[in-house]
CSV table of C-alpha atoms in Angstrom, one decimal:
chain,number,residue,atom,x,y,z
A,1466,MET,CA,45.8,292.6,-16.2
A,1467,VAL,CA,44.4,296.1,-15.5
A,1468,ALA,CA,47.9,297.6,-15.1
A,1469,SER,CA,49.3,295.9,-18.2
A,1470,GLY,CA,46.2,296.6,-20.3
A,1471,MET,CA,46.4,300.3,-19.2
A,1472,ALA,CA,50.0,300.3,-20.4
A,1473,LEU,CA,49.1,298.9,-23.8
A,1474,ILE,CA,46.4,301.5,-24.2
A,1475,ALA,CA,48.9,304.2,-23.2
A,1476,ALA,CA,51.4,302.9,-25.7
A,1477,THR,CA,49.1,302.3,-28.7
A,1478,TYR,CA,46.8,305.3,-28.2
A,1479,GLY,CA,48.7,308.0,-26.2
A,1480,LEU,CA,52.0,307.4,-27.9
A,1481,ALA,CA,51.8,305.7,-31.3
A,1482,ARG,CA,48.4,307.1,-32.3
A,1483,PHE,CA,48.0,310.6,-30.7
A,1484,GLY,CA,51.7,311.3,-30.6
A,1485,TYR,CA,51.3,312.5,-34.1
A,1486,GLY,CA,49.5,315.6,-33.0
A,1487,LEU,CA,52.2,316.4,-30.4
A,1488,PHE,CA,55.1,316.0,-32.9
A,1489,LEU,CA,53.2,317.6,-35.8
A,1490,PRO,CA,55.0,321.0,-35.5
A,1491,ARG,CA,58.3,319.1,-35.9
A,1492,PHE,CA,57.0,317.0,-38.7
A,1493,SER,CA,55.8,320.1,-40.5
A,1494,GLU,CA,59.2,321.8,-40.1
A,1495,THR,CA,61.2,318.7,-41.2
A,1496,PHE,CA,59.1,317.7,-44.2
A,1497,GLN,CA,57.7,321.1,-45.2
A,1498,MET,CA,54.1,320.0,-45.2
A,1499,GLY,CA,51.0,322.1,-44.9
A,1500,SER,CA,47.9,321.8,-42.8
A,1501,ALA,CA,45.9,319.9,-45.5
A,1502,THR,CA,48.6,317.3,-45.8
A,1503,ALA,CA,48.8,317.0,-42.0
A,1504,GLY,CA,45.1,316.6,-41.7
A,1505,PHE,CA,44.9,313.8,-44.4
A,1506,ILE,CA,47.8,311.9,-42.8
A,1507,GLN,CA,46.0,311.9,-39.5
A,1508,ALA,CA,42.7,310.9,-41.2
A,1509,GLY,CA,44.6,308.0,-42.7
A,1510,SER,CA,45.7,307.0,-39.2
A,1511,PHE,CA,42.1,307.1,-37.9
A,1512,LEU,CA,40.9,305.0,-40.9
A,1513,SER,CA,43.6,302.4,-40.3
A,1514,PHE,CA,42.3,302.2,-36.8
A,1515,CYS,CA,38.9,301.3,-38.3
A,1516,LEU,CA,40.3,298.6,-40.6
A,1517,ALA,CA,42.3,297.1,-37.7
A,1518,ALA,CA,39.2,297.1,-35.5
A,1519,VAL,CA,37.2,295.3,-38.2
A,1520,LEU,CA,40.0,292.7,-38.6
A,1521,ALA,CA,40.0,292.3,-34.8
A,1522,LEU,CA,36.3,291.4,-35.0
A,1523,ARG,CA,37.1,288.7,-37.5
A,1524,LEU,CA,39.7,287.4,-35.1
A,1525,ALA,CA,37.5,287.7,-32.0
A,1526,ALA,CA,38.1,284.0,-31.2
A,1527,ARG,CA,41.9,284.7,-31.0
A,1528,PRO,CA,42.3,287.7,-28.6
A,1529,ARG,CA,45.9,286.9,-27.9
A,1530,LEU,CA,46.6,287.2,-31.7
A,1531,VAL,CA,44.7,290.5,-31.7
A,1532,VAL,CA,46.8,291.9,-28.9
A,1533,MET,CA,50.0,290.7,-30.7
A,1534,CYS,CA,48.8,292.5,-33.8
A,1535,ALA,CA,48.3,295.7,-31.7
A,1536,GLY,CA,51.9,295.5,-30.6
A,1537,ILE,CA,53.4,294.7,-33.9
A,1538,THR,CA,51.6,297.3,-36.0
A,1539,ALA,CA,52.1,300.1,-33.5
A,1540,ALA,CA,55.8,299.2,-33.0
A,1541,LEU,CA,56.6,298.9,-36.7
A,1542,GLY,CA,54.7,302.1,-37.5
A,1543,SER,CA,56.6,304.0,-34.8
A,1544,THR,CA,59.9,302.7,-36.1
A,1545,GLY,CA,58.9,303.8,-39.6
A,1546,VAL,CA,58.2,307.3,-38.3
A,1547,ALA,CA,61.6,307.4,-36.6
A,1548,VAL,CA,63.5,306.6,-39.8
A,1549,ALA,CA,61.2,308.3,-42.4
A,1550,PRO,CA,63.2,310.1,-45.1
A,1551,ASN,CA,60.3,311.9,-46.6
A,1552,VAL,CA,56.6,312.8,-46.1
A,1553,ASP,CA,55.4,309.8,-48.0
A,1554,VAL,CA,57.1,307.3,-45.7
A,1555,LEU,CA,56.1,309.4,-42.7
A,1556,GLY,CA,52.4,309.2,-43.8
A,1557,MET,CA,52.5,305.4,-44.3
A,1558,SER,CA,54.2,304.9,-41.0
A,1559,VAL,CA,51.7,307.1,-39.1
A,1560,VAL,CA,48.9,305.1,-40.7
A,1561,LEU,CA,50.4,301.8,-39.7
A,1562,ALA,CA,51.0,303.0,-36.2
A,1563,GLY,CA,47.4,304.0,-35.9
A,1564,ALA,CA,46.3,300.5,-36.6
A,1565,GLY,CA,47.8,299.3,-33.3
A,1566,ALA,CA,45.0,301.1,-31.3
A,1567,GLY,CA,42.4,299.5,-33.4
A,1568,PHE,CA,43.6,296.0,-32.4
A,1569,ALA,CA,44.2,296.9,-28.8
A,1570,THR,CA,40.7,297.8,-27.6
A,1571,PRO,CA,38.8,294.7,-28.8
A,1572,GLY,CA,41.5,292.4,-27.6
A,1573,LEU,CA,41.6,294.0,-24.2
A,1574,VAL,CA,37.8,293.9,-23.8
A,1575,THR,CA,38.0,290.1,-24.2
A,1576,PHE,CA,41.0,289.8,-21.9
A,1577,ILE,CA,39.2,291.7,-19.2
A,1578,GLU,CA,36.0,289.7,-19.6
A,1579,ARG,CA,37.8,286.4,-19.2
A,1580,ASN,CA,40.3,287.4,-16.4
A,1581,ILE,CA,38.2,289.7,-14.2
A,1582,ALA,CA,35.1,289.0,-12.1
A,1583,PRO,CA,31.8,290.3,-13.8
A,1584,ALA,CA,31.1,292.8,-11.0
A,1585,ARG,CA,34.4,294.5,-11.5
A,1586,GLN,CA,34.5,294.5,-15.3
A,1587,GLU,CA,32.9,297.9,-16.0
A,1588,SER,CA,35.3,299.7,-13.7
A,1589,ALA,CA,38.3,297.7,-15.1
A,1590,GLN,CA,37.3,298.6,-18.7
A,1591,THR,CA,37.2,302.3,-17.9
A,1592,ILE,CA,40.4,302.3,-15.9
A,1593,VAL,CA,42.3,300.5,-18.8
A,1594,ASN,CA,40.8,303.0,-21.3
A,1595,ALA,CA,42.2,305.9,-19.2
A,1596,GLY,CA,45.7,304.7,-20.2
A,1597,THR,CA,45.5,307.1,-23.1
A,1598,GLY,CA,46.1,310.0,-20.8
A,1599,ALA,CA,49.1,308.3,-19.2
A,1600,GLY,CA,50.6,307.7,-22.6
A,1601,ILE,CA,50.2,311.3,-23.6
A,1602,VAL,CA,52.1,312.4,-20.5
A,1603,VAL,CA,54.9,310.1,-21.4
A,1604,ALA,CA,54.8,311.4,-25.0
A,1605,GLY,CA,55.3,314.9,-23.7
A,1606,ILE,CA,58.2,313.8,-21.6
A,1607,LEU,CA,59.8,312.2,-24.6
A,1608,MET,CA,59.2,315.4,-26.6
A,1609,LEU,CA,61.0,317.5,-24.0
A,1610,LEU,CA,63.9,315.0,-23.8
A,1611,THR,CA,64.3,314.8,-27.6
A,1612,THR,CA,63.3,318.3,-28.7
A,1613,ASP,CA,66.1,318.5,-31.3
A,1614,GLN,CA,66.2,314.8,-32.0
A,1615,TRP,CA,62.5,313.9,-32.4
A,1616,ARG,CA,63.4,310.6,-34.2
A,1617,LEU,CA,64.9,309.2,-31.0
A,1618,GLY,CA,61.5,309.9,-29.3
A,1619,TRP,CA,59.8,307.6,-31.8
A,1620,VAL,CA,62.4,304.9,-31.3
A,1621,ALA,CA,61.5,305.0,-27.6
A,1622,ILE,CA,57.8,304.9,-28.5
A,1623,ALA,CA,58.4,301.7,-30.5
A,1624,ALA,CA,60.2,300.1,-27.6
A,1625,LEU,CA,57.5,301.0,-25.1
A,1626,VAL,CA,54.8,299.6,-27.3
A,1627,ALA,CA,56.6,296.3,-27.6
A,1628,MET,CA,57.2,296.0,-23.9
A,1629,ALA,CA,53.5,296.8,-23.1
A,1630,ALA,CA,52.2,294.2,-25.5
A,1631,ILE,CA,54.5,291.5,-24.0
A,1632,ALA,CA,53.4,292.4,-20.5
A,1633,THR,CA,49.7,292.2,-21.4
A,1634,LEU,CA,50.1,288.8,-23.0
A,1635,ARG,CA,52.0,287.6,-19.9
A,1636,ALA,CA,49.2,288.9,-17.6
A,1637,ASP,CA,46.5,286.9,-19.4
A,1638,ARG,CA,45.9,284.0,-16.9
A,1639,ALA,CA,43.4,282.5,-19.4
A,1640,ALA,CA,46.0,282.1,-22.1
A,1641,GLY,CA,44.8,278.6,-23.0
A,1642,ARG,CA,41.2,279.6,-23.7
A,1643,ASP,CA,41.5,280.9,-27.3
A,1644,ARG,CA,39.4,278.6,-29.5
A,1645,ALA,CA,41.0,276.5,-32.2
A,1646,VAL,CA,41.5,278.2,-35.5
A,1647,GLY,CA,38.3,278.0,-37.5
A,1648,PRO,CA,35.9,280.1,-39.4
A,1649,PRO,CA,36.0,283.7,-38.3
A,1650,SER,CA,33.3,284.9,-35.8
A,1651,GLN,CA,30.3,286.1,-37.7
A,1652,VAL,CA,28.5,289.2,-36.5
A,1653,ARG,CA,25.0,289.9,-37.9
A,1654,ALA,CA,24.0,293.5,-38.4
A,1655,ARG,CA,20.8,292.9,-36.4
A,1656,GLU,CA,23.0,291.9,-33.4
A,1657,LEU,CA,24.5,295.4,-33.3
A,1658,ALA,CA,21.3,297.2,-34.2
A,1659,PRO,CA,20.8,298.5,-30.7
A,1660,LEU,CA,23.9,300.5,-31.2
A,1661,ALA,CA,22.6,302.6,-34.1
A,1662,TRP,CA,22.1,305.8,-32.2
A,1663,PRO,CA,25.3,305.5,-30.1
A,1664,ILE,CA,27.2,305.0,-33.4
A,1665,ALA,CA,25.7,308.3,-34.8
A,1666,ALA,CA,26.7,310.0,-31.5
A,1667,ALA,CA,30.2,308.6,-31.7
A,1668,VAL,CA,30.8,309.9,-35.3
A,1669,LEU,CA,29.8,313.4,-34.3
A,1670,ALA,CA,31.9,313.3,-31.1
A,1671,GLY,CA,34.9,312.0,-33.0
A,1672,ALA,CA,34.7,314.7,-35.6
A,1673,SER,CA,34.6,317.3,-32.8
A,1674,SER,CA,37.6,315.8,-31.0
A,1675,ALA,CA,39.8,315.9,-34.1
A,1676,ALA,CA,40.5,319.6,-33.7
A,1677,ILE,CA,42.5,319.3,-30.6
A,1678,TRP,CA,44.0,315.8,-31.3
A,1679,THR,CA,45.4,316.9,-34.6
A,1680,PHE,CA,45.9,320.7,-34.4
A,1681,GLY,CA,45.7,321.6,-30.7
A,1682,ARG,CA,49.5,321.6,-30.1
A,1683,THR,CA,50.1,323.4,-33.4
A,1684,VAL,CA,47.8,326.3,-32.7
A,1685,MET,CA,49.3,326.7,-29.2
A,1686,ALA,CA,52.8,326.6,-30.6
A,1687,VAL,CA,52.0,329.2,-33.3
A,1688,SER,CA,50.3,331.5,-30.7
A,1689,ARG,CA,53.6,331.7,-28.7
A,1690,PRO,CA,56.5,331.6,-31.2
A,1691,GLY,CA,59.8,330.5,-29.7
A,1692,GLU,CA,58.1,329.0,-26.6
A,1693,GLU,CA,57.8,325.4,-27.5
A,1694,THR,CA,57.8,324.2,-23.9
A,1695,TYR,CA,54.5,326.0,-23.4
A,1696,SER,CA,52.6,323.8,-25.8
A,1697,ILE,CA,54.5,320.6,-24.8
A,1698,LEU,CA,53.5,321.2,-21.2
A,1699,ALA,CA,50.0,321.8,-22.3
A,1700,TRP,CA,50.0,318.4,-24.0
A,1701,MET,CA,51.2,316.8,-20.8
A,1702,VAL,CA,48.4,318.6,-18.9
A,1703,LEU,CA,46.0,317.1,-21.4
A,1704,GLY,CA,47.4,313.6,-20.8
A,1705,ALA,CA,47.4,314.0,-17.0
A,1706,PHE,CA,43.8,315.0,-16.9
A,1707,GLY,CA,42.9,312.3,-19.4
A,1708,VAL,CA,43.5,309.8,-16.6
A,1709,LEU,CA,40.4,311.2,-14.9
A,1710,GLY,CA,38.5,309.5,-17.6
A,1711,ALA,CA,38.7,306.4,-15.4
A,1712,THR,CA,35.8,308.0,-13.5
A,1713,ALA,CA,33.4,307.3,-16.4
A,1714,GLY,CA,32.1,304.2,-14.6
A,1715,LYS,CA,31.3,306.1,-11.5
A,1716,ILE,CA,29.5,308.8,-13.4
A,1717,VAL,CA,27.3,306.2,-15.1
A,1718,LYS,CA,26.5,304.6,-11.8
A,1719,ALA,CA,25.7,307.9,-10.1
A,1720,TRP,CA,23.5,309.2,-12.8
A,1721,SER,CA,22.9,307.4,-16.1
A,1722,LEU,CA,24.6,306.6,-19.4
A,1723,ARG,CA,22.7,309.3,-21.2
A,1724,THR,CA,23.6,311.9,-18.6
A,1725,ALA,CA,27.2,310.8,-18.6
A,1726,TRP,CA,27.3,311.0,-22.4
A,1727,ASN,CA,25.8,314.5,-22.5
A,1728,LEU,CA,28.1,315.8,-19.8
A,1729,THR,CA,31.3,314.5,-21.5
A,1730,SER,CA,30.3,315.5,-25.0
A,1731,LEU,CA,29.3,319.0,-24.1
A,1732,ALA,CA,32.4,319.5,-21.9
A,1733,MET,CA,34.6,318.4,-24.7
A,1734,ALA,CA,32.9,320.7,-27.2
A,1735,GLY,CA,33.2,323.7,-24.9
A,1736,ALA,CA,36.9,323.0,-24.3
A,1737,THR,CA,37.5,322.8,-28.0
A,1738,VAL,CA,35.9,326.2,-28.7
A,1739,VAL,CA,37.8,327.9,-25.8
A,1740,LEU,CA,41.2,326.6,-27.0
A,1741,GLY,CA,40.5,327.9,-30.5
A,1742,VAL,CA,39.6,331.4,-29.0
A,1743,ALA,CA,42.6,331.7,-26.7
A,1744,PRO,CA,45.4,329.3,-27.5
A,1745,GLY,CA,48.1,331.7,-26.3
A,1746,SER,CA,46.6,332.3,-22.8
A,1747,PRO,CA,48.3,329.9,-20.4
A,1748,PHE,CA,45.5,329.7,-17.8
A,1749,THR,CA,42.7,329.5,-20.4
A,1750,ALA,CA,44.5,327.1,-22.7
A,1751,TYR,CA,45.7,324.7,-20.0
A,1752,THR,CA,42.2,324.7,-18.4
A,1753,SER,CA,40.6,323.9,-21.8
A,1754,VAL,CA,43.0,321.0,-22.7
A,1755,ALA,CA,42.6,319.6,-19.2
A,1756,LEU,CA,38.8,319.7,-19.5
A,1757,PHE,CA,39.0,318.2,-23.0
A,1758,ALA,CA,41.2,315.3,-21.9
A,1759,ALA,CA,39.1,314.3,-18.9
A,1760,SER,CA,35.8,314.6,-20.9
A,1761,TYR,CA,37.2,312.8,-24.0
A,1762,THR,CA,38.6,309.8,-22.1
A,1763,ALA,CA,35.4,309.6,-20.0
A,1764,LEU,CA,33.4,309.7,-23.2
A,1765,CYS,CA,35.3,306.7,-24.6
A,1766,GLY,CA,34.7,304.9,-21.3
A,1767,VAL,CA,31.0,305.6,-21.7
A,1768,LEU,CA,31.1,304.1,-25.2
A,1769,ILE,CA,32.5,300.9,-23.8
A,1770,ILE,CA,29.8,300.7,-21.1
A,1771,TRP,CA,27.2,301.5,-23.7
A,1772,ALA,CA,28.3,298.5,-25.8
A,1773,VAL,CA,28.5,296.2,-22.8
A,1774,ARG,CA,25.0,297.1,-21.7
A,1775,LEU,CA,23.2,297.2,-25.0
A,1776,VAL,CA,24.9,294.1,-26.6
A,1777,PRO,CA,26.2,292.1,-23.7
A,1778,ASP,CA,26.7,289.0,-25.8
A,1779,ARG,CA,28.7,290.9,-28.3
A,1780,ALA,CA,30.6,293.3,-25.9
A,1781,ALA,CA,33.9,293.2,-27.8
A,1782,GLU,CA,32.3,293.6,-31.2
A,1783,GLY,CA,30.0,296.3,-29.9
A,1784,THR,CA,32.9,298.2,-28.4
A,1785,ALA,CA,34.8,297.9,-31.7
A,1786,ALA,CA,31.8,299.2,-33.6
A,1787,LEU,CA,31.5,302.3,-31.4
A,1788,PHE,CA,35.3,303.0,-31.5
A,1789,ILE,CA,35.2,302.6,-35.3
A,1790,ALA,CA,32.4,305.1,-35.5
A,1791,LEU,CA,34.5,307.5,-33.3
A,1792,ALA,CA,37.5,307.0,-35.5
A,1793,ILE,CA,35.5,307.6,-38.7
A,1794,GLY,CA,34.4,310.9,-37.2
A,1795,GLN,CA,37.9,311.8,-36.3
A,1796,ALA,CA,39.1,311.0,-39.8
A,1797,LEU,CA,36.4,313.1,-41.4
A,1798,GLY,CA,37.1,315.9,-38.8
A,1799,SER,CA,40.9,315.8,-39.4
A,1800,ALA,CA,40.6,316.0,-43.2
A,1801,THR,CA,38.0,318.7,-43.1
A,1802,LEU,CA,39.7,320.8,-40.5
A,1803,GLY,CA,43.0,320.5,-42.3
A,1804,VAL,CA,41.5,322.1,-45.4
A,1805,LEU,CA,39.6,324.7,-43.3
A,1806,PHE,CA,42.9,325.8,-41.6
A,1807,ALA,CA,44.2,326.8,-45.0
A,1808,TYR,CA,41.3,329.3,-45.5
A,1809,VAL,CA,39.9,330.3,-42.1
A,1810,SER,CA,41.2,331.3,-38.6
A,1811,PRO,CA,41.7,328.7,-35.9
A,1812,VAL,CA,38.8,330.3,-34.0
A,1813,LEU,CA,36.3,329.5,-36.7
A,1814,ALA,CA,37.7,326.0,-37.3
A,1815,PHE,CA,37.6,325.1,-33.7
A,1816,THR,CA,34.1,326.6,-33.3
A,1817,VAL,CA,32.9,324.3,-36.1
A,1818,ALA,CA,34.4,321.4,-34.3
A,1819,GLY,CA,32.7,322.4,-31.0
A,1820,ILE,CA,29.3,322.6,-32.7
A,1821,LEU,CA,29.7,319.0,-33.9
A,1822,GLY,CA,30.3,318.0,-30.3
A,1823,ILE,CA,27.2,319.7,-29.2
A,1824,LEU,CA,25.2,317.9,-31.9
A,1825,ALA,CA,26.5,314.6,-30.6
A,1826,VAL,CA,24.0,314.8,-27.7
A,1827,LEU,CA,21.0,314.6,-30.1
A,1828,PRO,CA,21.4,310.9,-31.0
A,1829,ALA,CA,21.8,310.0,-27.4
A,1830,ALA,CA,18.3,311.4,-26.7
A,1831,LYS,CA,16.9,308.9,-29.1
A,1832,CYS,CA,18.5,305.9,-27.3
A,1833,ARG,CA,17.4,304.2,-24.1
A,1834,PRO,CA,20.8,302.9,-22.9
A,1835,ASP,CA,20.2,302.6,-19.2
A,1836,THR,CA,19.9,298.9,-18.9
A,1837,SER,CA,21.1,298.0,-15.4
A,1838,SER,CA,24.5,296.5,-14.8
A,1839,ARG,CA,22.8,293.6,-13.0
A,1840,SER,CA,20.6,292.8,-16.0
A,1841,ALA,CA,23.5,293.1,-18.4
A,1842,GLN,CA,25.6,290.7,-16.3
A,1843,ARG,CA,22.7,288.2,-16.2
A,1844,GLN,CA,22.6,288.3,-20.0
A,1845,ARG,CA,26.4,287.7,-20.1
A,1846,THR,CA,26.1,284.6,-17.9
A,1847,PRO,CA,25.8,281.4,-19.9
């Protein structure tokens, strides 16, 4: 379950969702689109993630259906990107592909809860979440193999998404536990009220992360014209270090949720600023994307643990709420930065993004998230 779940996250997040930023220079060249258009397309992808996550909440009693939706939307969207004749079709396909990740996380949270022992669930959740990094590495490999034929790369992405979804469904040993079709699961606002401050923190962190996810590869490519391999390898470094995000659970256990959040948010913000300042310096740029990837993935793992601890009876719904908040921030950040790039230098735009990441620690200071794992598990036990 952990291996197949990690593969599904790799396919839906690292490939179908974040692959857009990797291939953006090619898209811009093929479809002659500017930074504002690029930013709004990515914003649409992040918003479709939100809508999918909300729908996944409505289908919480049917996690297998949710996982199937993840595979179908990401695969169809990736196929659409591969055959897009113009920027309009490209945009719609990117938006559809982004929905796959929105379905994947809530479905996998439930899969892990019902297939893995409670004592191992926090570690399993963060390991599965680290699949994003593995997917980004695979995306970089596909880009290197299909540099002049980027459409073939997206055909491969569609196939990998489908295979990962099928493997995850087969790994679900509790396949017969979905409840019969009935009224959708109702979530009252007061049940998720403990997540108010984490939601605010997630929005700010998401807006900060949008700089690298959307325009990171582009600013590196522009800084060294004619050396496309330089920026592609940087993206692969980003993915490889993203796997380190699986250590989020250990960081939380060693210190606290608040400390883990502050460390990851500040590290991500610092890495963003550094990349904006020196995108053409190999050592500096590679170090900054490595730090960004490890901190971003760990930050997402912290969000999952935050939800599990604060709303243990609504873990899937709480996780979806925090990831929706993160994606809303990313949508706002992508759209805003896309416009900023048309008027200001990358240094200033990335610095603005970094400041937002620093501000993300403020809401965490208002929250008391450090409920013990033992206490959370007792609340989960019927």
